[in-house]
Coordinates of C-alpha atoms and ligand atoms in Angstrom, one line a residue:
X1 CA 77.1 -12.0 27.2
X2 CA 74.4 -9.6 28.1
X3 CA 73.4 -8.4 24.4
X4 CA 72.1 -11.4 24.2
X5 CA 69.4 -10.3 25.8
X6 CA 68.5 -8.0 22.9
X7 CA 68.1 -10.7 20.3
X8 CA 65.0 -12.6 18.8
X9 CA 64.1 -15.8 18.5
X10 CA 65.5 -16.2 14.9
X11 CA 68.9 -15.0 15.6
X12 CA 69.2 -16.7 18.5
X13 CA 68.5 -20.1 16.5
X14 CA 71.1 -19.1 14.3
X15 CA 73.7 -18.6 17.3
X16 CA 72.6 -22.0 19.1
X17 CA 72.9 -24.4 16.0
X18 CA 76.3 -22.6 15.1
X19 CA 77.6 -23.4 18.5
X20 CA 78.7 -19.7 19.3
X21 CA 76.4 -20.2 22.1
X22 CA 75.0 -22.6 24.1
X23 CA 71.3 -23.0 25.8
X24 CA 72.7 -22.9 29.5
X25 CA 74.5 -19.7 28.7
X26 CA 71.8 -18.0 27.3
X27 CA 69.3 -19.6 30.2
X28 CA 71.8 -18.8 32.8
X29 CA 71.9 -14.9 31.3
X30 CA 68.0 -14.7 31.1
X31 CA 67.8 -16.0 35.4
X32 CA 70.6 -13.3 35.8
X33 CA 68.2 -10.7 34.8
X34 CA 65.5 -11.5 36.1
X35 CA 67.9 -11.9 39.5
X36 CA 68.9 -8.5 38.9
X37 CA 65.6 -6.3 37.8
X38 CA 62.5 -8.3 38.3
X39 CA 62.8 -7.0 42.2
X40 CA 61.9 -3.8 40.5
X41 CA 59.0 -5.2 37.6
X42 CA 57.6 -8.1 39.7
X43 CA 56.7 -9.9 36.8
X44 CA 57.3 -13.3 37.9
X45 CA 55.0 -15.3 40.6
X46 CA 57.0 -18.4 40.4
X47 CA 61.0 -18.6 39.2
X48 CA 61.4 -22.2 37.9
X49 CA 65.6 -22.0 38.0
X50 CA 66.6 -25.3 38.4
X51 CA 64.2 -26.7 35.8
X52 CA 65.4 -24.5 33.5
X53 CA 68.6 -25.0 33.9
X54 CA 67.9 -28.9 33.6
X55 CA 66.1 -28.2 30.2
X56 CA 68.5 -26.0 28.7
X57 CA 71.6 -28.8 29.1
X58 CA 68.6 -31.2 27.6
X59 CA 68.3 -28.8 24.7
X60 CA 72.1 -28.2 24.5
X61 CA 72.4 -32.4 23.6
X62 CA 69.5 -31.6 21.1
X63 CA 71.8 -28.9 19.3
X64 CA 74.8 -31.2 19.5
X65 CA 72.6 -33.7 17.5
X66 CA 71.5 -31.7 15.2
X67 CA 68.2 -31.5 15.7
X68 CA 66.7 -28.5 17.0
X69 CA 63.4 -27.3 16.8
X70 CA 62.6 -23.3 16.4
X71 CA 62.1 -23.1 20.1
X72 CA 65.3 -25.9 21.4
X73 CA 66.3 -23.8 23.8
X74 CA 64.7 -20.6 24.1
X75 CA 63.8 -19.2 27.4
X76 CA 60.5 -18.6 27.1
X77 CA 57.8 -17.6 30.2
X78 CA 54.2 -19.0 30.6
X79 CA 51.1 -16.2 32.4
X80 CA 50.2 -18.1 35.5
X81 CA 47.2 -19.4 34.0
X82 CA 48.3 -22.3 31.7
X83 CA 48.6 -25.3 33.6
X84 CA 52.4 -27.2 33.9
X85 CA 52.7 -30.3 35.9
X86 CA 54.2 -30.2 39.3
X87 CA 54.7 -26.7 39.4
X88 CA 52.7 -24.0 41.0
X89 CA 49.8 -22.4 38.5
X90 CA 47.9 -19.9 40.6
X91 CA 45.8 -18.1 38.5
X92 CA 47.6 -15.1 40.6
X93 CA 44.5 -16.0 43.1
X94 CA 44.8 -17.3 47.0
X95 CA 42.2 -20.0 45.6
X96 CA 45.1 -21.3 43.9
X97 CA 48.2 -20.7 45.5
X98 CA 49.0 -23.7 46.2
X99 CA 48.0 -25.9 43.4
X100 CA 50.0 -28.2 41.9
X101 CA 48.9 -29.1 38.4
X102 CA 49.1 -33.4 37.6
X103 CA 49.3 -32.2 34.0
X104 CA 50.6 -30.1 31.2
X105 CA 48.6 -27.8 29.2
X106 CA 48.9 -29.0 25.1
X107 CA 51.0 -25.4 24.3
X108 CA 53.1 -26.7 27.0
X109 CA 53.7 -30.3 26.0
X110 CA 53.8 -28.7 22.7
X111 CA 57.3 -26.5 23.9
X112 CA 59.0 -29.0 25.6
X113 CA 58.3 -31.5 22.9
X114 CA 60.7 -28.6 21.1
X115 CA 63.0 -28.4 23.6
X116 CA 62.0 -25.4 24.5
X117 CA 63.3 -23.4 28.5
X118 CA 60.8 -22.7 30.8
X119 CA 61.7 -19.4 32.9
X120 CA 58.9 -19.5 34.9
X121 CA 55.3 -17.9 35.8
X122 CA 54.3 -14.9 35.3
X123 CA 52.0 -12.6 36.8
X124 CA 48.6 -11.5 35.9
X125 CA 45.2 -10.3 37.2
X126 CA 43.5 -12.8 39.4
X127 CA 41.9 -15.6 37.2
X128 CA 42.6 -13.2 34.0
X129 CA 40.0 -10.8 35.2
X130 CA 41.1 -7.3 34.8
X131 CA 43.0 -5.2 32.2
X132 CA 46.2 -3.3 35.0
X133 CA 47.6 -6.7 36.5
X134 CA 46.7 -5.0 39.5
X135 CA 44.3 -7.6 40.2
X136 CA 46.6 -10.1 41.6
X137 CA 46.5 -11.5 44.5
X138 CA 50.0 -11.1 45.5
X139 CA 51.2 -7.8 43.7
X140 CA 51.2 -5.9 40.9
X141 CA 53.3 -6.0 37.9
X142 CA 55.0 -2.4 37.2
X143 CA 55.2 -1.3 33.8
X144 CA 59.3 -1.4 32.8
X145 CA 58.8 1.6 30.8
X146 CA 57.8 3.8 33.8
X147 CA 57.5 1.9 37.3
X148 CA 54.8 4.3 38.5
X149 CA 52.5 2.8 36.2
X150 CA 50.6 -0.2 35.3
X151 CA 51.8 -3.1 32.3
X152 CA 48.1 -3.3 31.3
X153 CA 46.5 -6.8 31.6
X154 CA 45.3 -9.5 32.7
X155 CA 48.9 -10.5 31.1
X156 CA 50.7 -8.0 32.7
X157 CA 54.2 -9.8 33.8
X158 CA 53.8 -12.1 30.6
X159 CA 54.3 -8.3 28.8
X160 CA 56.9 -6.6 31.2
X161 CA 59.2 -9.6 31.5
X162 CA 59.5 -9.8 27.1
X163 CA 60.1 -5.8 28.0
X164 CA 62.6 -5.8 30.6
X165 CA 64.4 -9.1 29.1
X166 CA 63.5 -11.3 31.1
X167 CA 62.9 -13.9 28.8
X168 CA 62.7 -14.0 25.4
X169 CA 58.9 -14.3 24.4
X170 CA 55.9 -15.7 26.7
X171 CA 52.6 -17.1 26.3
X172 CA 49.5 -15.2 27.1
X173 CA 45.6 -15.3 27.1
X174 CA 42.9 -13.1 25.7
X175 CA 39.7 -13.3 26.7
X176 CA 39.0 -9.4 26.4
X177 CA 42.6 -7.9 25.3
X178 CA 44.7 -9.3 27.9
X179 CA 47.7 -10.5 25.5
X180 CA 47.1 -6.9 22.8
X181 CA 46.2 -4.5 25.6
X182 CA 49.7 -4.9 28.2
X183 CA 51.8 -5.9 24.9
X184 CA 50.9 -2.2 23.7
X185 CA 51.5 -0.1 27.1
X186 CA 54.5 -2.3 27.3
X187 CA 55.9 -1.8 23.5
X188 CA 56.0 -5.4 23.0
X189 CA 54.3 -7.8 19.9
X190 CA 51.0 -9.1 21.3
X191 CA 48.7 -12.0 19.5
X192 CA 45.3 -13.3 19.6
X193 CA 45.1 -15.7 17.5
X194 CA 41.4 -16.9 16.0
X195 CA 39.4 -18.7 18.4
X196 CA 39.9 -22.3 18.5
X197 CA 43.2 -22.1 16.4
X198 CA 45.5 -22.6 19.8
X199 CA 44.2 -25.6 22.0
X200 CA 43.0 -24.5 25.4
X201 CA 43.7 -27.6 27.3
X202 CA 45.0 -26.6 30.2
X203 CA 43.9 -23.0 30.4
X204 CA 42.8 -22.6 33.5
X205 CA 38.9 -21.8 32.0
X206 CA 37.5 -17.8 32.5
X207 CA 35.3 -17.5 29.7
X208 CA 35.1 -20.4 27.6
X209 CA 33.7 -19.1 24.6
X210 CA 36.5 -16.2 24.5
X211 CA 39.6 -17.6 25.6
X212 CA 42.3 -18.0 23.6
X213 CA 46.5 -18.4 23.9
X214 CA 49.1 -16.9 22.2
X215 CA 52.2 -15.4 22.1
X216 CA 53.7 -12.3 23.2
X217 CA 57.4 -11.4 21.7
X218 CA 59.9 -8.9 20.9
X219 CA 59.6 -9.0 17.0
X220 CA 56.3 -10.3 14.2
X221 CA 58.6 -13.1 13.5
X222 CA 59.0 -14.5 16.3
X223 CA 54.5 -14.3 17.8
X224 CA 54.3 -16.0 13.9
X225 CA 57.3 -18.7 15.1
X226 CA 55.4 -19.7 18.7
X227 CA 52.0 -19.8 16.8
X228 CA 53.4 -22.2 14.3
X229 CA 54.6 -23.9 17.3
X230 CA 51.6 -23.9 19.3
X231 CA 48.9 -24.2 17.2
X232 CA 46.9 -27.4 15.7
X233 CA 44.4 -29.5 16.4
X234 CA 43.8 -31.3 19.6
X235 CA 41.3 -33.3 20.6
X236 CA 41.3 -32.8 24.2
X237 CA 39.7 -29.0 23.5
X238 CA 35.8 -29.2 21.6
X239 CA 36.3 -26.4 20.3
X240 CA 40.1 -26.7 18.7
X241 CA 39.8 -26.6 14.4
X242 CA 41.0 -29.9 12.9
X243 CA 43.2 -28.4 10.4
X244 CA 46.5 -28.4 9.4
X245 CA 49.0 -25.5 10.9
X246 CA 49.9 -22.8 8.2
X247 CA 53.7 -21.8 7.9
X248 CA 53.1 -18.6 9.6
X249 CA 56.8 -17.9 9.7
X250 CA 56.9 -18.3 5.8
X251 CA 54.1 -15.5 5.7
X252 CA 56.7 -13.1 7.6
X253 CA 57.5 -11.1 4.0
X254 CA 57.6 -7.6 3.3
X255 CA 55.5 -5.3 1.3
X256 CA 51.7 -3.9 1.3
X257 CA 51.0 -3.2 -2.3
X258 CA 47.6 -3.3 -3.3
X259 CA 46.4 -4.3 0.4
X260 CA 42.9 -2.7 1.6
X261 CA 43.7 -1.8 5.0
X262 CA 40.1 -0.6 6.5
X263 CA 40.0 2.2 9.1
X264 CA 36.8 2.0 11.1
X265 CA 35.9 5.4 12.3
X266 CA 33.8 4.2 15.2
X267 CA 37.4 3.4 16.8
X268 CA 38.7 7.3 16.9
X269 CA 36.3 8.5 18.9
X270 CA 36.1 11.0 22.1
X271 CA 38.6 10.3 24.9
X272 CA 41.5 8.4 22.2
X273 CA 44.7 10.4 23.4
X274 CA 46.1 12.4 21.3
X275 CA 49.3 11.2 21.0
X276 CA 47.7 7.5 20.5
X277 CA 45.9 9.2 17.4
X278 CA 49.2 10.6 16.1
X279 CA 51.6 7.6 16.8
X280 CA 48.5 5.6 14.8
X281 CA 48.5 8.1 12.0
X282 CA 51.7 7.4 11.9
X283 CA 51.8 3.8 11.1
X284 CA 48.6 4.5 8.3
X285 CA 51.5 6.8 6.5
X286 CA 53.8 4.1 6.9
X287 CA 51.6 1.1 5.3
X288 CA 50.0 4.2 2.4
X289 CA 53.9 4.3 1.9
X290 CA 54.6 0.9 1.3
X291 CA 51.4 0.9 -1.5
X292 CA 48.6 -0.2 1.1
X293 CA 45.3 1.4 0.2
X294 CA 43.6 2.9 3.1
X295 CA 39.7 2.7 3.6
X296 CA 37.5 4.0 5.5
X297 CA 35.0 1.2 7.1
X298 CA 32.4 1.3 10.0
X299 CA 31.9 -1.4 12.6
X300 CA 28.6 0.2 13.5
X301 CA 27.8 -2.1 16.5
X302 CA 31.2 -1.0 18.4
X303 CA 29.4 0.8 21.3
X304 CA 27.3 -2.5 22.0
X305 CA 30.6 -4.3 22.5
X306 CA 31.2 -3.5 26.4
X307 CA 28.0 -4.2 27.5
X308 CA 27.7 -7.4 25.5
X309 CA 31.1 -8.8 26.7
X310 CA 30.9 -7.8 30.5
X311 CA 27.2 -10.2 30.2
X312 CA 28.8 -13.2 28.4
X313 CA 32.2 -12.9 30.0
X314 CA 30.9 -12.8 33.2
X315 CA 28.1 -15.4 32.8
X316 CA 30.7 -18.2 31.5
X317 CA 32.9 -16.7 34.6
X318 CA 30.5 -17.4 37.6
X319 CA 30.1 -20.7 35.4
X320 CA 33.8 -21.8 35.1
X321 CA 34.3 -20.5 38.9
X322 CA 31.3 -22.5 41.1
X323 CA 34.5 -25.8 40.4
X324 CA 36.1 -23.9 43.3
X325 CA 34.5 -25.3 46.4
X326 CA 37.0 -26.0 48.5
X327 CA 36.1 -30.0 48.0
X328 CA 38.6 -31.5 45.0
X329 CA 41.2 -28.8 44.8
X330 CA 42.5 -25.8 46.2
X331 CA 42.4 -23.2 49.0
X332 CA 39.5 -24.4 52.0
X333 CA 38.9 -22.2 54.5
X334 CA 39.8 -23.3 57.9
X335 CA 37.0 -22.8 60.3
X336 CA 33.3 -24.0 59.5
X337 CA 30.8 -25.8 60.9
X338 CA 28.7 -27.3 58.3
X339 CA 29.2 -28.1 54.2
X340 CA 27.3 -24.9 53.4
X341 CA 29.8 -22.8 55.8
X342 CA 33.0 -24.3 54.2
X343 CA 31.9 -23.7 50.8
X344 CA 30.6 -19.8 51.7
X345 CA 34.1 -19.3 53.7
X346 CA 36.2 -20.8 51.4
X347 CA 35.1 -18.6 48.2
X348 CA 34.6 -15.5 50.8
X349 CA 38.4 -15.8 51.9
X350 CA 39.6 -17.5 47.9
X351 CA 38.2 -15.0 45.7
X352 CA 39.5 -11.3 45.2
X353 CA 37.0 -8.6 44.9
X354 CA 37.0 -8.4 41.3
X355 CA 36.4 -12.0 40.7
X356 CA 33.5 -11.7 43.6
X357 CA 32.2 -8.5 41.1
X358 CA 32.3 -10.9 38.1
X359 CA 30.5 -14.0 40.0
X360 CA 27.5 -11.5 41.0
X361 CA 27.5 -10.3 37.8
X362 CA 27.7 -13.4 35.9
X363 CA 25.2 -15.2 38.2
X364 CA 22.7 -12.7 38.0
X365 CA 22.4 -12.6 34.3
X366 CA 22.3 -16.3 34.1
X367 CA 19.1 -16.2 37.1
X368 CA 15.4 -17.4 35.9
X369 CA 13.6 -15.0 34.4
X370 CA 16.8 -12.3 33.6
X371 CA 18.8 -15.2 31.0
X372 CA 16.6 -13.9 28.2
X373 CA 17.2 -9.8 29.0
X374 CA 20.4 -10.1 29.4
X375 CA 22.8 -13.5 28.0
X376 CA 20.2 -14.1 24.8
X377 CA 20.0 -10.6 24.3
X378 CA 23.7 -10.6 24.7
X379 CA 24.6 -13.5 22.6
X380 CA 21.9 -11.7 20.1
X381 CA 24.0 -8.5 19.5
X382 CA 27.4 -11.0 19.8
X383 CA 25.9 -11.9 16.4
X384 CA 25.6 -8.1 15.2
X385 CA 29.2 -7.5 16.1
X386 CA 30.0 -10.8 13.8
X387 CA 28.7 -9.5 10.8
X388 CA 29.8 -6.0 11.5
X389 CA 33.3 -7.7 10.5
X390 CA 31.8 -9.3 7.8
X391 CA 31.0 -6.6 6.0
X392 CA 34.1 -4.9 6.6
X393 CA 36.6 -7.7 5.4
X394 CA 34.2 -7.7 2.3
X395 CA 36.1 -4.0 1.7
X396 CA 39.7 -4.4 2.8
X397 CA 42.2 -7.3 3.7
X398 CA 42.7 -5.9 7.2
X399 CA 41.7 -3.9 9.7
X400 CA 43.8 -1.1 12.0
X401 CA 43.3 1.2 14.5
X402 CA 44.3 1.7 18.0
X403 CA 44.9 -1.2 20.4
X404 CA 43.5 0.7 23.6
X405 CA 42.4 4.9 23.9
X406 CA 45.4 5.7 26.1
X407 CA 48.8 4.7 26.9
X408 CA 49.9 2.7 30.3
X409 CA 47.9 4.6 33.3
X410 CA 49.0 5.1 36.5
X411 CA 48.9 2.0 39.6
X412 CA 45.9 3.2 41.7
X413 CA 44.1 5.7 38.9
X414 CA 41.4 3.2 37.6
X415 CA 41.5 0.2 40.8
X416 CA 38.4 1.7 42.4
X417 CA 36.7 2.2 39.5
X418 CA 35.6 -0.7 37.6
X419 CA 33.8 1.2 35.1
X420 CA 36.4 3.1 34.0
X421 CA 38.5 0.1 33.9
X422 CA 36.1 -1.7 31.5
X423 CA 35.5 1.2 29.2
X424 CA 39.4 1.0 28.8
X425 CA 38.4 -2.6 27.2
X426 CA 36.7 -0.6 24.3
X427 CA 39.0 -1.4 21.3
X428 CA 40.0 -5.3 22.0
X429 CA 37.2 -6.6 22.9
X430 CA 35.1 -6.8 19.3
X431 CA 37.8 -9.1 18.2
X432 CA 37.2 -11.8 21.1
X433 CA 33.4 -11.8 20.6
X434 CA 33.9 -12.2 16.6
X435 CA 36.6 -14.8 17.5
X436 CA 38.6 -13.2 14.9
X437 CA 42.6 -12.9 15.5
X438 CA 44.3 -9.4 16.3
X439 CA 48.0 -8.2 16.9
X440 CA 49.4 -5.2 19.3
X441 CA 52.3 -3.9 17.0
X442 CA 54.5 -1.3 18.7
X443 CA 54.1 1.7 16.4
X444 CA 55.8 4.5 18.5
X445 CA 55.5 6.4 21.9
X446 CA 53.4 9.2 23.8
X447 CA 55.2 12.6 24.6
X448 CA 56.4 11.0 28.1
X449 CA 58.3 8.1 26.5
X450 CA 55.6 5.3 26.8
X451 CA 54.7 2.7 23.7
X452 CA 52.1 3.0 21.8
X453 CA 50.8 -0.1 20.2
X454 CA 48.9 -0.3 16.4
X455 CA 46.2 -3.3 16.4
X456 CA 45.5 -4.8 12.9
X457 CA 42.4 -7.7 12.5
X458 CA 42.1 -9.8 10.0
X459 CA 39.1 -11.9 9.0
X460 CA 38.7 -15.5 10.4
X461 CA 41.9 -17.9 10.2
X462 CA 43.4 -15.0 7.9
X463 CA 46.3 -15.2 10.1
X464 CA 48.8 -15.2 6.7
X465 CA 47.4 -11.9 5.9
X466 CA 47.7 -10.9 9.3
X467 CA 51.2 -11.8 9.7
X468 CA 52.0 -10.1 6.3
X469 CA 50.1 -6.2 7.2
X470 CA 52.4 -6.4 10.9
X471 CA 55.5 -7.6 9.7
X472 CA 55.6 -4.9 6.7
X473 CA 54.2 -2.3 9.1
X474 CA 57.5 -3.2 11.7
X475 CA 59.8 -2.8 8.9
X476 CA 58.0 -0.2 7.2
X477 CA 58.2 1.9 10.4
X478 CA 61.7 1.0 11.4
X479 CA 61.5 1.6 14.8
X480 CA 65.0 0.4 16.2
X481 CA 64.3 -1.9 19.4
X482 CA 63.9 0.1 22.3
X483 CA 64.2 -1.2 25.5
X484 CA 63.5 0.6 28.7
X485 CA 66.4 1.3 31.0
X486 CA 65.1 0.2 33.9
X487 CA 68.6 1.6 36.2
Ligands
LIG501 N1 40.3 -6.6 30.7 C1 39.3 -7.6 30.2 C2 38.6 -8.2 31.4 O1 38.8 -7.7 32.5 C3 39.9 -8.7 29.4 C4 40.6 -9.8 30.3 C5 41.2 -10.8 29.4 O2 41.3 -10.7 28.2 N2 41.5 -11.9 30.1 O3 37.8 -9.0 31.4

């Protein structure tokens, strides 16, 4: 039963409406593991067992019918910052711990309307703020890959547990890089989708105008399968397209003849590792090899990107954050003697450091008489970084480079350093301010056995083309499934 654990989405349909096997089999293999190695990985906050179970005999009657959907099911686990009713949705913060959401986020109706297993929650940096997962509030995630390290983040356990097997894909959310950035130092498929293309209803809000869900899996086929899944219109989220859902899945074909893949050089710069530059050399041969065209291309407002995302993100954080009060919902702090006391205690004992860091920043750049020197000026050069892509999509079809300077770090080497933590931000975070989609493809490893992912962009609601440059590049490559030992 246990190489079931090494197969996608697709051949896993094909095993579930044949009969061969059955949901509660495969669910009841998935809880094994994660019984058996996630004492190790720590990617889960919240094990949903019995639920699951429950869902996967639901499903199992589904098969019998005849009418599964892709994901009837598939045990699939959510970051801890998409909201599912009755169970526990922390945000990996003490504010939170115990919160019970009354309702589903859309992507989650949207699964179980499929059928689809819930595993459980995973973990993550507190309130998506951070790119190591060590962040949390009640551990960090180890990288499966080497446990001395970090998964990346902030969706650190939604990347180790498709890495260690512990289920079979999971959502995400990218506000900065947090679904490309751990889904490349954990040699997993990783997906940002364009903004507004996934609803956010229900995603617990960091910064509105960035966030955005999607899917991270074992194979291109299978991100392209939960986006088709996951994606539409809804009216519950401003800011969701009303348009029809693409057949991503159908976009899944090989071959990059005559495609302009654009190389901006501003993304190989100082400090890129040098086995990150070979491993992406690598994958340029591959596409060249498979009749791509490769151009050079400059994104000249790259080195603004940082500074421009740590003002907005932060501004719309100390925004999205003043909800927790301690009044409707979540933690209060215990001792206080007035309403000003309760709400000062109750964020001083709620909030992690790093979210405290974000509030100050946030709130400072939003204050009288700084909003113009820093959030216009800010949203100003956003603009600049918009057209930047722009131009470059007017020369090539896609864009690649490297998803982050250096493979997974070490737990501990970057936590008291925030800086150095951001600057590691440098290579995902364009894509969020342009709102533009991007993918972490595994494309290979460093010299001590750790992945190295390839990020391709593609212009606004290009998905299709998007889909197309990774799943060639996968094949093209042929890098056999790897999966860490973990023993
Ligand atoms: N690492 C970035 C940050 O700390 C991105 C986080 C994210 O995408 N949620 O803000």
């Amino acid at each position: 039963m246990d190489n079931v654990l090494n197969l996608d989405i697709s051949q896993l349909r094909e095993l579930l409406d044949k009969g061969e096997l059955t949901s509660e089999e495969l669910t009841t293999t998935y809880l094994d593991r994660i019984k058996s190695v996630d004492e190790k990985v720590h990617a889960y906050v919240t094990l949903t067992e019995e639920d699951a179970i429950k869902q996967a005999k639901k499903a199992d009657e589904i098969i019998r019918k005849g009418e599964a959907a892709p994901l009837t099911g598939i045990p699939l686990g959510i970051k801890d910052v998409i909201c599912t009713e009755g169970i526990p949705t922390t945000c990996s913060s003490k504010m939170l711990e115990n919160f019970r959401p009354p309702f589903d986020a859309t992507v989650i109706e949207k699964f179980k309307a499929q059928g689809a297993v819930m595993t459980g929650k995973l973990n993550m940096d507190e309130f998506a703020m951070g790119s190591s997962t060590e962040n949390s509030a009640f551990f960090p995630t180890k990288n499966p890959w080497d446990l001395d390290r970090i998964p990346g983040g902030s969706s650190g356990g939604s990347a180790a547990a498709v890495a260690a097997r512990m289920c079979v894909a999971s959502l995400g959310s990218d506000t900065g890089g947090s679904i490309r950035q751990p889904a490349s130092h954990c040699g997993v498929v990783g997906l940002k989708p364009t903004y507004g293309l996934v609803s956010r209803y229900g995603l617990v809000a960091f910064a509105s105008s960035l966030d955005q869900i999607g899917p991270l899996t074992r194979s291109v086929k299978d991100a392209a399968i939960i986006l088709e899944s996951i994606a539409g219109h809804d009216q519950r989220d401003s800011t969701s397209l009303p348009m029809s859902v693409p057949a991503f899945s159908k976009a899944c074909t090989q071959g990059m003849k005559g495609m302009k893949v654009g190389v901006p050089k501003e993304y190989f710069i100082e400090g890129l590792q040098k086995d990150v530059e070979t491993a992406i050399q690598g994958a340029l041969k591959a596409m060249e090899d498979m009749g791509a065209e490769i151009v050079d291309i400059s994104l000249p407002h790259t080195e603004y990107a940082i500074a421009t995302y740590y003002i907005i993100a932060t501004a719309e954080a100390s925004s999205n954050l003043s909800r927790y009060d301690g009044v409707k919902y979540g933690f209060r702090a215990e001792n206080f003697s007035n309403l000003m006391e309760m709400y000062k205690e109750t964020r001083a004992q709620g909030f992690g450091m790093e979210v405290k860091r974000r509030i100050m920043l946030g709130t400072y750049c939003l204050s009288a008489g700084y909003y113009d020197a820093f959030y216009k000026k800010a949203s100003q050069v956003r603009t600049l970084i918009i057209e930047d892509f722009k131009n470059a999509f007017k020369k090539c079809d896609v864009i690649a480079a490297p998803v982050a300077p250096t493979t997974a770090f070490k737990i501990g080497e970057k936590v008291h350093d925030p800086l150095q933590m951001y600057l590691s931000d440098i290579f995902t975070i364009p894509v969020n301010l342009a709102g533009i989609p991007g993918m972490s493809v595994p494309c290979g490893f460093d010299s001590e056995g750790l992945p190295v992912g390839m990020q391709i962009m593609a212009a606004h609601l290009q998905e299709e083309t998007l889909f197309k440059a990774a799943y060639s590049l996968e094949k093209g490559l042929g890098l056999d499934i790897q999966w860490p030992e973990l023993t």
